[in-house]
CSV table of C-alpha atoms in Angstrom, one decimal:
chain,number,residue,atom,x,y,z
X,1,UNK,CA,0.0,0.0,0.0
X,2,UNK,CA,1.4,3.4,-1.0
X,3,UNK,CA,1.8,5.8,1.9
X,4,UNK,CA,-0.2,9.0,2.0
X,5,UNK,CA,1.9,12.0,2.8
X,6,UNK,CA,1.1,15.3,4.3
X,7,UNK,CA,2.9,18.1,2.4
X,8,UNK,CA,3.7,21.5,3.6
X,9,UNK,CA,5.1,24.7,2.2
X,10,UNK,CA,7.0,26.9,4.7
X,11,UNK,CA,7.6,30.5,3.8
X,12,UNK,CA,10.9,31.8,5.1
X,13,UNK,CA,11.7,34.9,3.0
X,14,UNK,CA,10.4,37.3,0.4
X,15,UNK,CA,11.4,40.2,-1.8
X,16,UNK,CA,9.7,43.0,-3.6
X,17,UNK,CA,9.9,42.8,-7.4
X,18,UNK,CA,8.2,43.9,-10.6
X,19,UNK,CA,6.5,41.9,-13.3
X,20,UNK,CA,9.2,42.5,-15.8
X,21,UNK,CA,11.7,40.7,-13.7
X,22,UNK,CA,9.9,37.4,-13.9
X,23,UNK,CA,9.3,36.8,-17.7
X,24,UNK,CA,11.8,36.5,-20.5
X,25,UNK,CA,11.2,39.5,-22.7
X,26,UNK,CA,9.9,41.6,-19.9
X,27,UNK,CA,6.3,42.5,-19.4
X,28,UNK,CA,4.2,45.5,-20.7
X,29,UNK,CA,2.7,46.1,-17.3
X,30,UNK,CA,4.9,47.9,-14.8
X,31,UNK,CA,3.3,46.4,-11.7
X,32,UNK,CA,4.5,44.9,-8.5
X,33,UNK,CA,5.0,41.1,-8.5
X,34,UNK,CA,6.6,40.1,-5.2
X,35,UNK,CA,8.4,36.7,-4.7
X,36,UNK,CA,8.2,34.3,-1.8
X,37,UNK,CA,10.8,31.8,-0.8
X,38,UNK,CA,9.8,28.4,0.5
X,39,UNK,CA,11.1,25.1,1.7
X,40,UNK,CA,8.8,22.0,1.6
X,41,UNK,CA,8.2,19.0,3.8
X,42,UNK,CA,6.6,15.7,3.0
X,43,UNK,CA,5.6,13.8,6.1
X,44,UNK,CA,4.5,10.1,6.0
X,45,UNK,CA,5.4,6.5,6.6
X,46,UNK,CA,7.1,7.5,9.9
X,47,UNK,CA,9.6,10.1,8.6
X,48,UNK,CA,9.9,13.5,7.1
X,49,UNK,CA,11.4,14.3,3.7
X,50,UNK,CA,12.6,17.9,3.3
X,51,UNK,CA,12.7,19.5,-0.1
X,52,UNK,CA,15.3,22.3,-0.4
X,53,UNK,CA,17.0,24.2,2.4
X,54,UNK,CA,16.7,27.9,1.7
X,55,UNK,CA,19.3,30.6,2.3
X,56,UNK,CA,21.0,32.1,5.4
X,57,UNK,CA,20.5,35.5,7.0
X,58,UNK,CA,23.9,36.5,5.8
X,59,UNK,CA,23.1,35.8,2.2
X,60,UNK,CA,19.7,37.5,2.6
X,61,UNK,CA,21.4,40.7,3.7
X,62,UNK,CA,23.9,40.6,0.9
X,63,UNK,CA,21.3,39.9,-1.8
X,64,UNK,CA,18.8,42.3,-0.3
X,65,UNK,CA,16.1,39.7,0.5
X,66,UNK,CA,13.7,40.1,3.4
X,67,UNK,CA,14.6,37.2,5.7
X,68,UNK,CA,11.6,36.2,7.8
X,69,UNK,CA,12.9,33.2,9.7
X,70,UNK,CA,15.5,30.4,9.5
X,71,UNK,CA,14.0,27.8,7.2
X,72,UNK,CA,15.6,24.9,9.0
X,73,UNK,CA,14.9,26.0,12.6
X,74,UNK,CA,11.3,26.7,11.5
X,75,UNK,CA,10.7,23.1,10.6
X,76,UNK,CA,10.3,22.6,14.3
X,77,UNK,CA,7.0,24.6,14.0
X,78,UNK,CA,5.8,21.6,11.9
X,79,UNK,CA,6.9,19.2,14.5
X,80,UNK,CA,10.0,18.2,12.5
X,81,UNK,CA,13.4,18.0,14.3
X,82,UNK,CA,16.1,18.9,11.8
X,83,UNK,CA,18.6,16.8,13.7
X,84,UNK,CA,16.5,13.8,13.1
X,85,UNK,CA,15.9,14.3,9.4
X,86,UNK,CA,17.5,11.6,7.3
X,87,UNK,CA,16.8,12.7,3.7
X,88,UNK,CA,16.8,16.1,2.0
X,89,UNK,CA,16.1,16.6,-1.6
X,90,UNK,CA,18.0,19.5,-3.2
X,91,UNK,CA,16.1,20.6,-6.3
X,92,UNK,CA,19.1,22.5,-7.6
X,93,UNK,CA,22.1,24.4,-6.3
X,94,UNK,CA,20.9,28.0,-6.6
X,95,UNK,CA,21.5,29.9,-3.4
X,96,UNK,CA,17.9,30.0,-2.3
X,97,UNK,CA,17.4,26.2,-2.5
X,98,UNK,CA,20.6,24.9,-0.9
X,99,UNK,CA,22.0,27.6,1.4
X,100,UNK,CA,21.2,26.2,4.8
X,101,UNK,CA,22.1,22.6,4.1
X,102,UNK,CA,24.7,22.7,6.9
X,103,UNK,CA,22.0,23.0,9.6
X,104,UNK,CA,21.1,19.3,9.2
X,105,UNK,CA,23.1,17.1,11.6
X,106,UNK,CA,23.0,13.8,9.7
X,107,UNK,CA,20.8,14.1,6.6
X,108,UNK,CA,21.7,12.7,3.2
X,109,UNK,CA,21.2,15.0,0.3
X,110,UNK,CA,19.6,13.8,-3.0
X,111,UNK,CA,20.9,15.7,-6.0
X,112,UNK,CA,21.1,15.3,-9.8
X,113,UNK,CA,24.7,14.7,-10.8
X,114,UNK,CA,24.1,17.0,-13.8
X,115,UNK,CA,23.6,19.9,-11.4
X,116,UNK,CA,26.9,19.4,-9.7
X,117,UNK,CA,28.7,19.1,-13.0
X,118,UNK,CA,27.0,22.4,-14.1
X,119,UNK,CA,27.9,24.2,-10.9
X,120,UNK,CA,31.5,23.1,-11.1
X,121,UNK,CA,31.9,23.3,-14.9
X,122,UNK,CA,33.0,25.9,-17.5
X,123,UNK,CA,29.6,27.6,-17.6
X,124,UNK,CA,30.3,29.2,-14.3
X,125,UNK,CA,32.8,31.5,-16.1
X,126,UNK,CA,29.7,33.4,-17.3
X,127,UNK,CA,28.4,36.0,-14.7
X,128,UNK,CA,24.9,35.7,-16.0
X,129,UNK,CA,24.8,32.0,-15.1
X,130,UNK,CA,26.8,32.0,-11.9
X,131,UNK,CA,25.0,34.8,-10.2
X,132,UNK,CA,22.4,32.4,-8.8
X,133,UNK,CA,25.0,30.3,-7.1
X,134,UNK,CA,27.0,30.8,-3.9
X,135,UNK,CA,30.5,29.4,-4.1
X,136,UNK,CA,30.4,28.2,-0.5
X,137,UNK,CA,27.2,26.3,-1.0
X,138,UNK,CA,28.7,24.4,-3.9
X,139,UNK,CA,31.9,23.7,-2.0
X,140,UNK,CA,29.8,22.7,1.0
X,141,UNK,CA,28.0,20.0,-1.0
X,142,UNK,CA,31.3,18.8,-2.3
X,143,UNK,CA,32.4,18.4,1.3
X,144,UNK,CA,29.2,16.5,2.0
X,145,UNK,CA,30.0,14.2,-0.8
X,146,UNK,CA,33.5,13.5,0.7
X,147,UNK,CA,31.6,12.7,3.9
X,148,UNK,CA,29.4,10.2,2.0
X,149,UNK,CA,26.3,12.3,2.6
X,150,UNK,CA,25.2,12.9,-1.0
X,151,UNK,CA,23.0,10.5,-3.0
X,152,UNK,CA,23.6,11.2,-6.7
X,153,UNK,CA,20.8,10.7,-9.3
X,154,UNK,CA,20.8,10.5,-13.0
X,155,UNK,CA,17.3,11.3,-14.0
X,156,UNK,CA,14.0,10.2,-12.5
X,157,UNK,CA,13.9,8.0,-9.4
X,158,UNK,CA,11.5,6.7,-6.7
X,159,UNK,CA,13.1,7.6,-3.4
X,160,UNK,CA,10.4,6.0,-1.4
X,161,UNK,CA,6.9,4.5,-2.1
X,162,UNK,CA,4.8,7.5,-3.1
X,163,UNK,CA,7.7,10.0,-3.4
X,164,UNK,CA,9.6,10.5,-6.6
X,165,UNK,CA,12.1,13.0,-8.2
X,166,UNK,CA,11.9,14.0,-11.8
X,167,UNK,CA,14.7,15.6,-13.8
X,168,UNK,CA,13.5,18.8,-15.5
X,169,UNK,CA,16.4,21.0,-16.9
X,170,UNK,CA,16.0,24.5,-18.2
X,171,UNK,CA,16.2,26.9,-15.3
X,172,UNK,CA,19.3,25.0,-14.1
X,173,UNK,CA,21.1,22.1,-15.8
X,174,UNK,CA,20.2,19.6,-13.1
X,175,UNK,CA,16.9,20.9,-11.8
X,176,UNK,CA,14.5,18.3,-10.4
X,177,UNK,CA,10.9,18.5,-9.2
X,178,UNK,CA,9.2,16.1,-6.7
X,179,UNK,CA,5.9,14.2,-6.8
X,180,UNK,CA,4.2,13.1,-3.6
X,181,UNK,CA,1.2,10.9,-3.0
X,182,UNK,CA,-1.4,12.7,-0.8
X,183,UNK,CA,-5.0,12.2,0.1
X,184,UNK,CA,-6.0,14.5,-2.8
X,185,UNK,CA,-3.8,12.7,-5.3
X,186,UNK,CA,-0.3,13.4,-6.6
X,187,UNK,CA,1.0,16.8,-5.6
X,188,UNK,CA,3.8,18.1,-7.8
X,189,UNK,CA,6.3,20.3,-6.0
X,190,UNK,CA,7.5,22.1,-9.1
X,191,UNK,CA,10.3,23.9,-7.2
X,192,UNK,CA,11.8,26.2,-10.0
X,193,UNK,CA,10.4,24.3,-12.9
X,194,UNK,CA,7.9,27.1,-12.7
X,195,UNK,CA,8.4,30.0,-10.3
X,196,UNK,CA,4.9,31.4,-10.5
X,197,UNK,CA,1.6,30.0,-11.6
X,198,UNK,CA,1.6,32.5,-14.5
X,199,UNK,CA,4.9,31.3,-15.9
X,200,UNK,CA,3.3,27.9,-16.4
X,201,UNK,CA,-0.2,29.0,-17.4
X,202,UNK,CA,1.0,31.4,-20.1
X,203,UNK,CA,4.1,29.4,-21.2
X,204,UNK,CA,6.3,32.4,-20.3
X,205,UNK,CA,9.6,31.2,-18.9
X,206,UNK,CA,11.3,32.9,-16.0
X,207,UNK,CA,14.3,35.2,-16.6
X,208,UNK,CA,17.0,33.0,-15.1
X,209,UNK,CA,17.5,30.3,-17.7
X,210,UNK,CA,20.2,27.9,-18.7
X,211,UNK,CA,18.1,26.5,-21.6
X,212,UNK,CA,14.8,28.2,-22.6
X,213,UNK,CA,13.6,25.2,-24.6
X,214,UNK,CA,14.3,23.0,-21.5
X,215,UNK,CA,12.1,25.4,-19.4
X,216,UNK,CA,9.2,25.0,-21.9
X,217,UNK,CA,9.6,21.3,-21.9
X,218,UNK,CA,9.6,21.4,-18.1
X,219,UNK,CA,6.2,23.1,-18.2
X,220,UNK,CA,4.9,20.1,-20.3
X,221,UNK,CA,6.5,17.7,-17.8
X,222,UNK,CA,4.7,19.3,-14.9
X,223,UNK,CA,1.3,19.0,-16.7
X,224,UNK,CA,2.0,15.4,-17.5
X,225,UNK,CA,2.9,14.5,-13.9
X,226,UNK,CA,-0.1,16.3,-12.3
X,227,UNK,CA,-3.7,15.0,-12.1
X,228,UNK,CA,-4.8,18.7,-12.7
X,229,UNK,CA,-3.3,22.2,-12.7
X,230,UNK,CA,-4.5,22.5,-9.0
X,231,UNK,CA,-2.0,19.8,-8.1
X,232,UNK,CA,1.1,21.8,-9.3
X,233,UNK,CA,2.8,24.0,-6.7
X,234,UNK,CA,5.1,26.7,-8.1
X,235,UNK,CA,8.4,27.4,-6.4
X,236,UNK,CA,8.0,31.1,-5.5
X,237,UNK,CA,4.5,32.3,-5.9
X,238,UNK,CA,2.9,34.2,-3.0
X,239,UNK,CA,-0.5,32.9,-4.2
X,240,UNK,CA,0.5,29.5,-2.7
X,241,UNK,CA,-0.1,31.0,0.8
X,242,UNK,CA,-3.5,32.2,-0.3
X,243,UNK,CA,-4.7,29.1,-2.1
X,244,UNK,CA,-4.1,26.5,0.6
X,245,UNK,CA,-5.2,26.4,4.2
X,246,UNK,CA,-2.7,27.5,6.8
X,247,UNK,CA,-1.4,25.1,9.4
X,248,UNK,CA,-3.2,26.0,12.6
X,249,UNK,CA,-1.3,28.7,14.5
X,250,UNK,CA,1.1,29.2,11.5
X,251,UNK,CA,-0.9,31.6,9.4
X,252,UNK,CA,1.4,33.4,7.0
X,253,UNK,CA,4.1,30.9,7.7
X,254,UNK,CA,3.0,27.4,6.5
X,255,UNK,CA,0.2,25.9,4.4
X,256,UNK,CA,-1.1,22.4,3.8
X,257,UNK,CA,-0.6,21.4,0.2
X,258,UNK,CA,-2.2,18.0,0.8
X,259,UNK,CA,-5.5,19.8,1.5
X,260,UNK,CA,-8.0,20.9,-1.1
X,261,UNK,CA,-7.3,24.4,-2.4
X,262,UNK,CA,-9.4,27.1,-0.7
X,263,UNK,CA,-10.4,28.6,-4.1
């Protein structure tokens, strides 16, 4: 029997932004379009899987992001002890998805090998591509590999019954999304395969891109993996906090993605 997971989005930071910053080619409407930053947790079968690890307060200050809370310490609000977490899925190595990895005492990190090759390869000589990476994050994951704490993947994989990773390049060379079995069906944690609902709904890729065609293919992949558009959770959209019920007592901080959308 496939386990049924509870899935949470935990908001740890945000930044003010404009619409033109989120679509290749810009946008004719000069309107605000803020961005939220999340980590996710899938809880079931007696353990918690964490998806991405956020960034640190120091990186937030340098990159001028509004840091609301430590994403790893905040897992305790969901009843998850970071020191007991055994498995963390890293969607990709951009600073806002891997930056607080060192706050896990014993976790193993699941990563596409193509992502490490990208982050350590010749493309990083281009400022336009490397600006989303922090050198110390990449070096830190290399150290974790030397400590035998990285599980490398080459494409799709089932990590546990009811929980799978799916390779979707485009935004970054080794980007992966996650599907989780829940009471309402398969929830697709898109991570940065789509940043906002609108990127996917209008087939308008986000501005940070390694391969634009790969981003468009990634949109198709999300649609194929999900039972409906309502089962796809974008990586940075503030609407996620409005469309799903909050965890009791954690309004504005965490929402339940395994629950039916509010609207």
